[in-house]
Coordinates of C-alpha atoms in Angstrom, one line a residue:
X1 CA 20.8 86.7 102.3
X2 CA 17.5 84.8 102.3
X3 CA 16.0 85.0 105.9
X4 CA 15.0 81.8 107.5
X5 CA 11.4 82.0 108.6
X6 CA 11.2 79.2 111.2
X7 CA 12.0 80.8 114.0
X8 CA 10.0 83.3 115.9
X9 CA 11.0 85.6 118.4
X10 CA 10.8 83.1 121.5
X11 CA 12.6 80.5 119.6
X12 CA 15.4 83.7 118.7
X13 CA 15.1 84.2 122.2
X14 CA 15.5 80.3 123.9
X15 CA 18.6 80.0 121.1
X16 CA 20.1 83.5 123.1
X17 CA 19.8 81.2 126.4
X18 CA 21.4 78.2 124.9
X19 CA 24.7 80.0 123.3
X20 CA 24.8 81.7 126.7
X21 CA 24.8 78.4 128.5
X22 CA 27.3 77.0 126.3
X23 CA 29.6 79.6 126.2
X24 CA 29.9 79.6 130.0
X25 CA 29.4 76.0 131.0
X26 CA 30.8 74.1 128.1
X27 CA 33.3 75.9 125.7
X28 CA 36.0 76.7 128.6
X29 CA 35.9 72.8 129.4
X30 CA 35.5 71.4 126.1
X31 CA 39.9 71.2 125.6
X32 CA 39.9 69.2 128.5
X33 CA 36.9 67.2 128.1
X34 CA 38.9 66.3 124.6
X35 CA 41.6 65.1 127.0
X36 CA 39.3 63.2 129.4
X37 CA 37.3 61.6 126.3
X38 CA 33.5 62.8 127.6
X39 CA 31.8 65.9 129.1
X40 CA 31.2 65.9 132.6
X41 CA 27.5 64.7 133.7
X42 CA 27.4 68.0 135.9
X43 CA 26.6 69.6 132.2
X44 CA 24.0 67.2 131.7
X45 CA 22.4 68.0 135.1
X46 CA 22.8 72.2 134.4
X47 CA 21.3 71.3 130.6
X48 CA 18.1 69.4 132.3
X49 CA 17.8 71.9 134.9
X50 CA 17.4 74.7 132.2
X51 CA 15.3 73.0 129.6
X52 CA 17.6 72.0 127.6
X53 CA 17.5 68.2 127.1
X54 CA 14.1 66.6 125.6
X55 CA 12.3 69.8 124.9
X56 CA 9.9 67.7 122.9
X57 CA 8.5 65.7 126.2
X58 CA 5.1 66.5 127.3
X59 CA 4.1 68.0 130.0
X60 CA 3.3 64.7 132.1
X61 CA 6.9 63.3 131.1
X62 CA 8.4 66.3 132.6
X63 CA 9.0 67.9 129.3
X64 CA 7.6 71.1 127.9
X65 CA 5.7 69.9 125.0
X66 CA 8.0 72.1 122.7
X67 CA 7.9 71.5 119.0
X68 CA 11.4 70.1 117.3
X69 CA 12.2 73.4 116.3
X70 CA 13.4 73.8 120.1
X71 CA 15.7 70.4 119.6
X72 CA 16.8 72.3 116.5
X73 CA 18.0 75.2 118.1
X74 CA 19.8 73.0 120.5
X75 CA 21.6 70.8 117.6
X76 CA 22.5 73.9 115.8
X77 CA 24.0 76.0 118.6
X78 CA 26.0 73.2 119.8
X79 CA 27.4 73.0 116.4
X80 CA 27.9 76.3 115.5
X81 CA 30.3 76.2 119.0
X82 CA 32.0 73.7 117.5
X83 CA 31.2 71.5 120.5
X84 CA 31.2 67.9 119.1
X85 CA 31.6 66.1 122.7
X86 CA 27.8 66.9 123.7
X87 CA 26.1 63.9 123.0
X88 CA 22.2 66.4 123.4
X89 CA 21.0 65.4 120.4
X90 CA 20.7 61.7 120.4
X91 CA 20.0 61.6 123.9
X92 CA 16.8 64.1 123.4
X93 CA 16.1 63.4 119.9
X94 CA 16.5 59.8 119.5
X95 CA 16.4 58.0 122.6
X96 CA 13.6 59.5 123.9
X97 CA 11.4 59.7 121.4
X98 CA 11.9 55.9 120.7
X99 CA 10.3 55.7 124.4
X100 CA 7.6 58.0 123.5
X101 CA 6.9 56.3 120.5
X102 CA 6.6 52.6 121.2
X103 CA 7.2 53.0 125.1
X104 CA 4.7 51.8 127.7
X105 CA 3.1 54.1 130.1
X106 CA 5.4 52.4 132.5
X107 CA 8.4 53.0 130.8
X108 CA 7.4 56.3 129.8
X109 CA 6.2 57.2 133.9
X110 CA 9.5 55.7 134.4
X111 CA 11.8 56.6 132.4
X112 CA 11.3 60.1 130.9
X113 CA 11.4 62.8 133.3
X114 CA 15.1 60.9 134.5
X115 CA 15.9 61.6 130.9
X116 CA 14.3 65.2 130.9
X117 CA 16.1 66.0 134.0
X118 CA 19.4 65.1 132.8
X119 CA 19.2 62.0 135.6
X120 CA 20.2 59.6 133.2
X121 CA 21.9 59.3 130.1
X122 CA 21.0 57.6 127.2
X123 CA 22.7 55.6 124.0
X124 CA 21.5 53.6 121.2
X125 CA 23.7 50.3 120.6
X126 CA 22.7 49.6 116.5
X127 CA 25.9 49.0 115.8
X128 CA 28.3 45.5 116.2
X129 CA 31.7 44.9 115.0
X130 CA 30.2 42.7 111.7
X131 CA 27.0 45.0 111.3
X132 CA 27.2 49.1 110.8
X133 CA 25.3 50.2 108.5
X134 CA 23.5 46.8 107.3
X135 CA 21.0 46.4 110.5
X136 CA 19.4 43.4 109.7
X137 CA 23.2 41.7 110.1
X138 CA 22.9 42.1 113.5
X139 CA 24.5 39.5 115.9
X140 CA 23.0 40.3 119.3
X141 CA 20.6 37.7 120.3
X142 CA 17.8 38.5 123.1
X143 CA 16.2 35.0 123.9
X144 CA 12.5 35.0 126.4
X145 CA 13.0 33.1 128.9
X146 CA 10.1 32.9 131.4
X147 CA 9.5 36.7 132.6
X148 CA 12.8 38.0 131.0
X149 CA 14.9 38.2 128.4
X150 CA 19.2 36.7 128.4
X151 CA 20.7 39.3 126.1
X152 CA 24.2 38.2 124.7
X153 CA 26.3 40.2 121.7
X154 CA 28.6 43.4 121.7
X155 CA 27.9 46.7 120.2
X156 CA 30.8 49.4 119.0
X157 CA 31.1 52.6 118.5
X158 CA 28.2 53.5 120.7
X159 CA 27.7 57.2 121.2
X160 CA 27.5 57.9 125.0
X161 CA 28.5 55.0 125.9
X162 CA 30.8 55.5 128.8
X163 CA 27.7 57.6 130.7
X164 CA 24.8 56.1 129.6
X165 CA 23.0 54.6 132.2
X166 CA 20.2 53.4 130.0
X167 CA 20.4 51.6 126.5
X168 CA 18.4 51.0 123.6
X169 CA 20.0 47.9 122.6
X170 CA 18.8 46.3 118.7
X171 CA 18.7 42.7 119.2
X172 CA 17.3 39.7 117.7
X173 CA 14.3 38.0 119.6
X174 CA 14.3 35.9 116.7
X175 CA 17.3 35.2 114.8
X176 CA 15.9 33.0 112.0
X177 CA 12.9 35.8 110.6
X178 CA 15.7 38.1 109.7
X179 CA 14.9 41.8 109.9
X180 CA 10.9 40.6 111.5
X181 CA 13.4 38.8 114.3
X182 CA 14.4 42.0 115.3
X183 CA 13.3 44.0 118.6
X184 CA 14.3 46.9 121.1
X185 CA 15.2 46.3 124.2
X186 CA 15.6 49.5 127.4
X187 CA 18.8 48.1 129.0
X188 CA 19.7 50.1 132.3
X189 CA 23.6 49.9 132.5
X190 CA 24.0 48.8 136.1
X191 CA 22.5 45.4 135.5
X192 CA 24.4 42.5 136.4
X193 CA 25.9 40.9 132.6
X194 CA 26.1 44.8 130.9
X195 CA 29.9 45.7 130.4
X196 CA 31.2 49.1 128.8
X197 CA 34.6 48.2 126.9
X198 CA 37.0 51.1 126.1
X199 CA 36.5 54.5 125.1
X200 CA 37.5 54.4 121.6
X201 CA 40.4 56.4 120.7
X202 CA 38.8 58.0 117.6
X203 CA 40.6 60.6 114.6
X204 CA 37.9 63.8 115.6
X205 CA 35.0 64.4 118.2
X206 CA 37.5 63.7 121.4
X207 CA 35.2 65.2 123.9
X208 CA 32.5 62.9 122.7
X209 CA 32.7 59.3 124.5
X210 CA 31.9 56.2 122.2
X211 CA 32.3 52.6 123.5
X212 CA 32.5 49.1 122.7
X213 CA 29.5 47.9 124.9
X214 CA 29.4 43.6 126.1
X215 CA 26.4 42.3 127.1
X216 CA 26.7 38.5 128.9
X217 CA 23.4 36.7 129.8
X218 CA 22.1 40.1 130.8
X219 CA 18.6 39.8 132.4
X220 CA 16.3 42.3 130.7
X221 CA 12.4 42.0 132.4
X222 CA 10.1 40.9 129.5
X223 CA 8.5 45.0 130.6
X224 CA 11.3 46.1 128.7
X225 CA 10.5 45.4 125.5
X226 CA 9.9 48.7 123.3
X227 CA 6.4 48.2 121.8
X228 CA 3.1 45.9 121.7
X229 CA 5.2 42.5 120.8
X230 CA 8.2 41.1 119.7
X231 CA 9.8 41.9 115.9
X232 CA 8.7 45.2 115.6
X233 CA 12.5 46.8 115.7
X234 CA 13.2 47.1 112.5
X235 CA 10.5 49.1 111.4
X236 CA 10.6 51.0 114.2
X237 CA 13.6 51.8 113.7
X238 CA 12.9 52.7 109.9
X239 CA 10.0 55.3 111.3
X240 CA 12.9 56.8 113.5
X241 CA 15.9 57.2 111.0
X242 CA 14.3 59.9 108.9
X243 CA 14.5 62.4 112.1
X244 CA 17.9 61.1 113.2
X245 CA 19.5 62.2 109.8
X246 CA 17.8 65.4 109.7
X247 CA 19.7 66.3 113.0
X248 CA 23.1 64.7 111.4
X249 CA 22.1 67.7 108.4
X250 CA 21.2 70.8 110.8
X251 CA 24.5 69.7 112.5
X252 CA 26.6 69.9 109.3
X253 CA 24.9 73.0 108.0
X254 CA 25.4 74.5 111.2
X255 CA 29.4 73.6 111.2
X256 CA 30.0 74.7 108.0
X257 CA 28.1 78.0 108.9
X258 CA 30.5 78.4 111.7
X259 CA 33.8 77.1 109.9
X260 CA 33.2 79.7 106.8
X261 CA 32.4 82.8 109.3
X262 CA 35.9 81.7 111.0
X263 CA 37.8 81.6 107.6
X264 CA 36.4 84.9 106.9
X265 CA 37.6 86.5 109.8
X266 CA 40.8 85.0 109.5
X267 CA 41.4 85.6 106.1
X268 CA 40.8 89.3 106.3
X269 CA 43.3 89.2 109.1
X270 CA 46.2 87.1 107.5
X271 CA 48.6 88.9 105.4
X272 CA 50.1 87.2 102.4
X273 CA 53.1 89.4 100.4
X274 CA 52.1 92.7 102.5
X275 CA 48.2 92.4 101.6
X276 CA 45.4 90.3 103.6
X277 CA 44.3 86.9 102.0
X278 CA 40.9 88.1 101.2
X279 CA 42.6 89.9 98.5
X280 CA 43.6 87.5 95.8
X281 CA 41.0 86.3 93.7
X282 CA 41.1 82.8 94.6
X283 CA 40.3 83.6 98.3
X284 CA 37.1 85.6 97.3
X285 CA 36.2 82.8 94.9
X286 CA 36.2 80.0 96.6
X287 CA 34.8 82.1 99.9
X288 CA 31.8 82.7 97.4
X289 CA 31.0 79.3 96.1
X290 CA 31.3 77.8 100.2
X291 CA 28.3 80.4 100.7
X292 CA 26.5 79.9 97.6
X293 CA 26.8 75.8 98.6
X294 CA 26.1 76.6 102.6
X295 CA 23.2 78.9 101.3
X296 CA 21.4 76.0 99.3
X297 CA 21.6 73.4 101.9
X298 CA 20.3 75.6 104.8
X299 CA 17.5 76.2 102.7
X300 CA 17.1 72.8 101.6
X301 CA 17.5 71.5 105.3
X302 CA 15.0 74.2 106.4
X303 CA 12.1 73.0 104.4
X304 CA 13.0 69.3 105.2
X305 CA 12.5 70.4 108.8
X306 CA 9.6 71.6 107.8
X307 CA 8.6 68.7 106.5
X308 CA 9.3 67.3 109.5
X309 CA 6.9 69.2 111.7
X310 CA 4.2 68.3 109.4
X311 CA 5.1 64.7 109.9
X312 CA 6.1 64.4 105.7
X313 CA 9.4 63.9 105.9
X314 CA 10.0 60.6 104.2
X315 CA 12.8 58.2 103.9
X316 CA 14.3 59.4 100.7
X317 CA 14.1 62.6 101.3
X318 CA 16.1 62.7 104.4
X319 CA 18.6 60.3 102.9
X320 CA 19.1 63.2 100.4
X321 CA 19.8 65.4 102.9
X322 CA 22.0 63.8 105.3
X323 CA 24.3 62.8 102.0
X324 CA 24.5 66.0 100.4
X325 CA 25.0 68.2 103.8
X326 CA 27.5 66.0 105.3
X327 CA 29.7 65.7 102.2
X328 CA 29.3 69.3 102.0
X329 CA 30.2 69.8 105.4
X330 CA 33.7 67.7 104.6
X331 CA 34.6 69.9 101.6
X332 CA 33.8 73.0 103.3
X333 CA 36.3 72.3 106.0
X334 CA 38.6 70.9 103.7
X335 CA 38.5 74.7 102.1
X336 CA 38.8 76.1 105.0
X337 CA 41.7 74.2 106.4
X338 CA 43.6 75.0 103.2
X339 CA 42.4 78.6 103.5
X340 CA 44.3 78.7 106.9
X341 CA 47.2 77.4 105.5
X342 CA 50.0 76.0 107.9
X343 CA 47.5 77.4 110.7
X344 CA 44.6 75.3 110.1
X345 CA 46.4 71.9 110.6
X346 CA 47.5 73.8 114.3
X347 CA 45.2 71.6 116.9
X348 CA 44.5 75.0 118.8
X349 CA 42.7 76.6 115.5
X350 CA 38.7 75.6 115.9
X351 CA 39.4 74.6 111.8
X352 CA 41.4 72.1 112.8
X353 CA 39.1 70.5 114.9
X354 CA 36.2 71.0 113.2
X355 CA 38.1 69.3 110.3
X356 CA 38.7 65.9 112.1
X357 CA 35.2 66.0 113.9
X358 CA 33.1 66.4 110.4
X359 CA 34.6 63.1 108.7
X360 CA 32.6 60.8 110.6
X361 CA 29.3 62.9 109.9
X362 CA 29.3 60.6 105.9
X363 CA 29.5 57.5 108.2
X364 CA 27.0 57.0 111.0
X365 CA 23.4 57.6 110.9
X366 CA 23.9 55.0 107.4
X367 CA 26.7 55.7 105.6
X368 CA 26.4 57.9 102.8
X369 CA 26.5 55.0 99.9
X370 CA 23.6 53.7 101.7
X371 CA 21.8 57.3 101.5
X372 CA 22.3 57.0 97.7
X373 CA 21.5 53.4 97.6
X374 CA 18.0 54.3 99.4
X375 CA 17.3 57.5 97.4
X376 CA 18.2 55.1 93.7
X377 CA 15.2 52.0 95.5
X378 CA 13.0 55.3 95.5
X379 CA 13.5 55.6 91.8

C-alpha cells in the first residue's frame, strides 16, 4: 500500500514507546475506567513522566520542543487502542498551545511545565447549553472589576472536566460587540465560585469524563486574561480550530484503521454455512472499498498534516477534513459492526465500542454541517 513518509525512524521508534505504555498502563484499566466515567490521574502522571503529554513545549516550558508529528503519534496510537477515555490530545494539543500562543510569560513560567508534567489537567469550556457549535451565542459573561474579573455562565459537555484543574473558559468581556466581546479566560478549578456538575452519562466514550461546569461570581485576576487585551477570543480561537480538527481527523483515520484490521481478523475466523466470512463476495467487497476509502483519507490527512507543519493549513481545508474523515469513520464502523453480525453489537467486542465512541467525532470540534457550511463561504 502507499507508505507514509512522515515518520522517520525516531518517530517509528517514540510510537513503539507509546503503544507499549498503553498497552500496559491503560488498556487493562480502560473497562473499568468505562465503569468509573474517567482514567485515573496516576496515567496522566506516568504519561508526563515519560514524555508523553505536550511534546510540542519548549525546552524552557519543560517540554521537548518536538514537532506535532510527536502529538500525532500520540493521537493516533491512542486511537488505534481504541482508547477513547484519554483526554491527551486536547490537553497537549489544545490547551496548551492556547497558553503558548497568546499566554504571558507568566502564565506560560506558570503554567506549562504543571501541564507538561501531567501536574495538572486541562479543559476547554466553548460550549453552553444554548451555544455548541454557534460560538459567538455564547452566554457566559466575564465583567472587570477593579484587578479581576466576576465570571458567571455554565458550560456542558466539557471534555475533562471532572479532572481538570485548570480551564480555558470562552466568555464575554463584552456582551454587546458580539463575537469582538469575546475573550479567554485561565480558570484554575479550585477557585472559590467554580462548580463541576455531573459527569454526563453519554451513548460512547465512557472512560472519557465530560461535565456540566457552573461558574458563580468566580474571581479570575485581570493576569488571567489569554492575550494583549480584551476581545481577542474569537479570533483566537479561529487561529486554533484548524489544528483541533486535524487531531479529530488523525483520530478517525486512526479508528477506522484499527476497526477494519479487527473485522479482517474476525472475518477470516467466523464461519458461516461451513466456510469463513471472508469467503462470500460481499465480505471481500465491502472489506475492499473500507480500504480503498481508509487509503484515501490517510493520505489526505497526511498531507493536511503536512500542511500543518508548514503552518498552511487553512480553515477550509481542515473543515474538509474533519467532515469527510469523521463520517467516514461512522460508516466504517457501521460496516464493521454488521460484518460481526450478532457479535458486534456484544459490548465486550472492541467493534462495539468503537461504534458508540465514533458518533460523536461529526459533532464536536463544529459540527459537521458547519464544516460544509465553512468550506461552501470559501467558494
Amino acid at each position: 500500500m502507499i507508505p507514509r513518509t512522515l515518520f522517520d525512524a525516531d518517530l517509528e521508534g517514540f510510537r513503539d514507546s507509546v503503544r507499549k505504555f498503553l498497552e500496559q498502563e491503560a488498556a487493562p484499566y480502560h473497562e473499568q475506567w468505562e465503569k468509573d466515567g474517567q482514567v485515573s490521574r496516576e496515567l496522566w502522571r506516568k504519561a508526563g513522566e515519560l514524555g508523553f503529554l505536550c511534546p510540542t513545549m519548549p525546552e524552557e516550558y519543560g517540554g521537548v520542543g518536538a514537532d506535532f508529528r510527536y502529538s500525532a503519534v500520540v493521537i493516533e496510537e491512542v486511537a488505534y487502542a481504541g482508547l477513547t477515555g484519554i483526554g491527551w490530545g486536547l490537553h497537549s494539543d489544545i490547551v496548551a498551545p492556547y497558553i503558548l500562543n497568546y499566554g504571558s510569560e507568566e502564565q506560560k513560567q506558570h503554567y506549562l511545565p504543571k501541564l507538561v508534567s501531567g501536574e495538572m489537567v486541562t479543559a476547554i469550556a466553548m460550549t453552553e447549553p444554548g451555544a455548541g457549535s454557534d460560538l459567538q451565542g455564547v452566554k457566559t459573561t466575564a465583567v472587570k472589576n477593579g484587578d479581576h474579573y466576576v465570571l458567571n455562565g455554565s458550560k456542558t459537555f466539557i471534555t475533562n472536566g471532572q479532572l481538570a484543574d485548570l480551564v480555558i473558559v470562552v466568555a464575554k468581556t463584552d456582551p454587546k460587540a458580539g463575537a469582538k466581546g469575546t475573550s479567554l479566560l485561565l480558570v484554575e478549578a479550585a477557585w472559590d465560585g467554580f462548580e463541576k456538575g455531573q459527569n454526563l452519562n453519554k451513548v460512547g466514550m465512557k472512560a472519557q469524563d465530560t461535565s456540566e461546569l457552573f461558574f458563580q461570581d468566580v474571581k479570575v485576576p485581570a493576569t488571567h486574561l489569554l492575550g494583549s487585551m480584551e476581545g481577542q477570543g474569537f479570533v483566537q480561537l479561529m487561529q486554533e480550530l484548524p489544528a483541533e480538527r486535524l487531531q479529530v481527523a488523525l483520530s478517525a483515520v486512526a479508528a477506522a484503521e484499527a476497526a477494519w484490521q479487527w473485522t479482517l481478523d474476525y472475518v477470516k475466523e467466523r464461519k458461516a454455512f461451513d466456510k469463513p466470512v471472508i469467503s462470500f463476495q460481499n465480505t471481500r467487497f465491502k472489506m475492499a472499498e473500507m480500504k480503498a476509502e481508509i487509503t484515501a483519507a490517510r493520505v489526505f490527512t497526511d498531507r493536511c498534516l503536512e500542511l500543518h507543519l508548514d503552518k498552511k493549513l487553512d480553515i477550509p481545508t481542515a473543515a474538509m477534513l474533519k467532515q469527510l474523515t469523521t463520517d467516514l469513520q461512522c460508516k466504517v464502523m457501521d460496516e464493521c459492526v454488521q460484518l460481526h453480525g450478532g457479535y458486534g453489537y456484544m459490548w465486550e467486542y472492541p467493534i462495539a465500542r468503537a461504534w458508540a465512541d465514533s458518533r460523536v467525532q461529526r459533532i464536536y470540534a463544529g459540527t459537521n454541517e458547519i464544516m460544509k457550511e465553512i468550506v461552501a463561504r470559501s467558494f
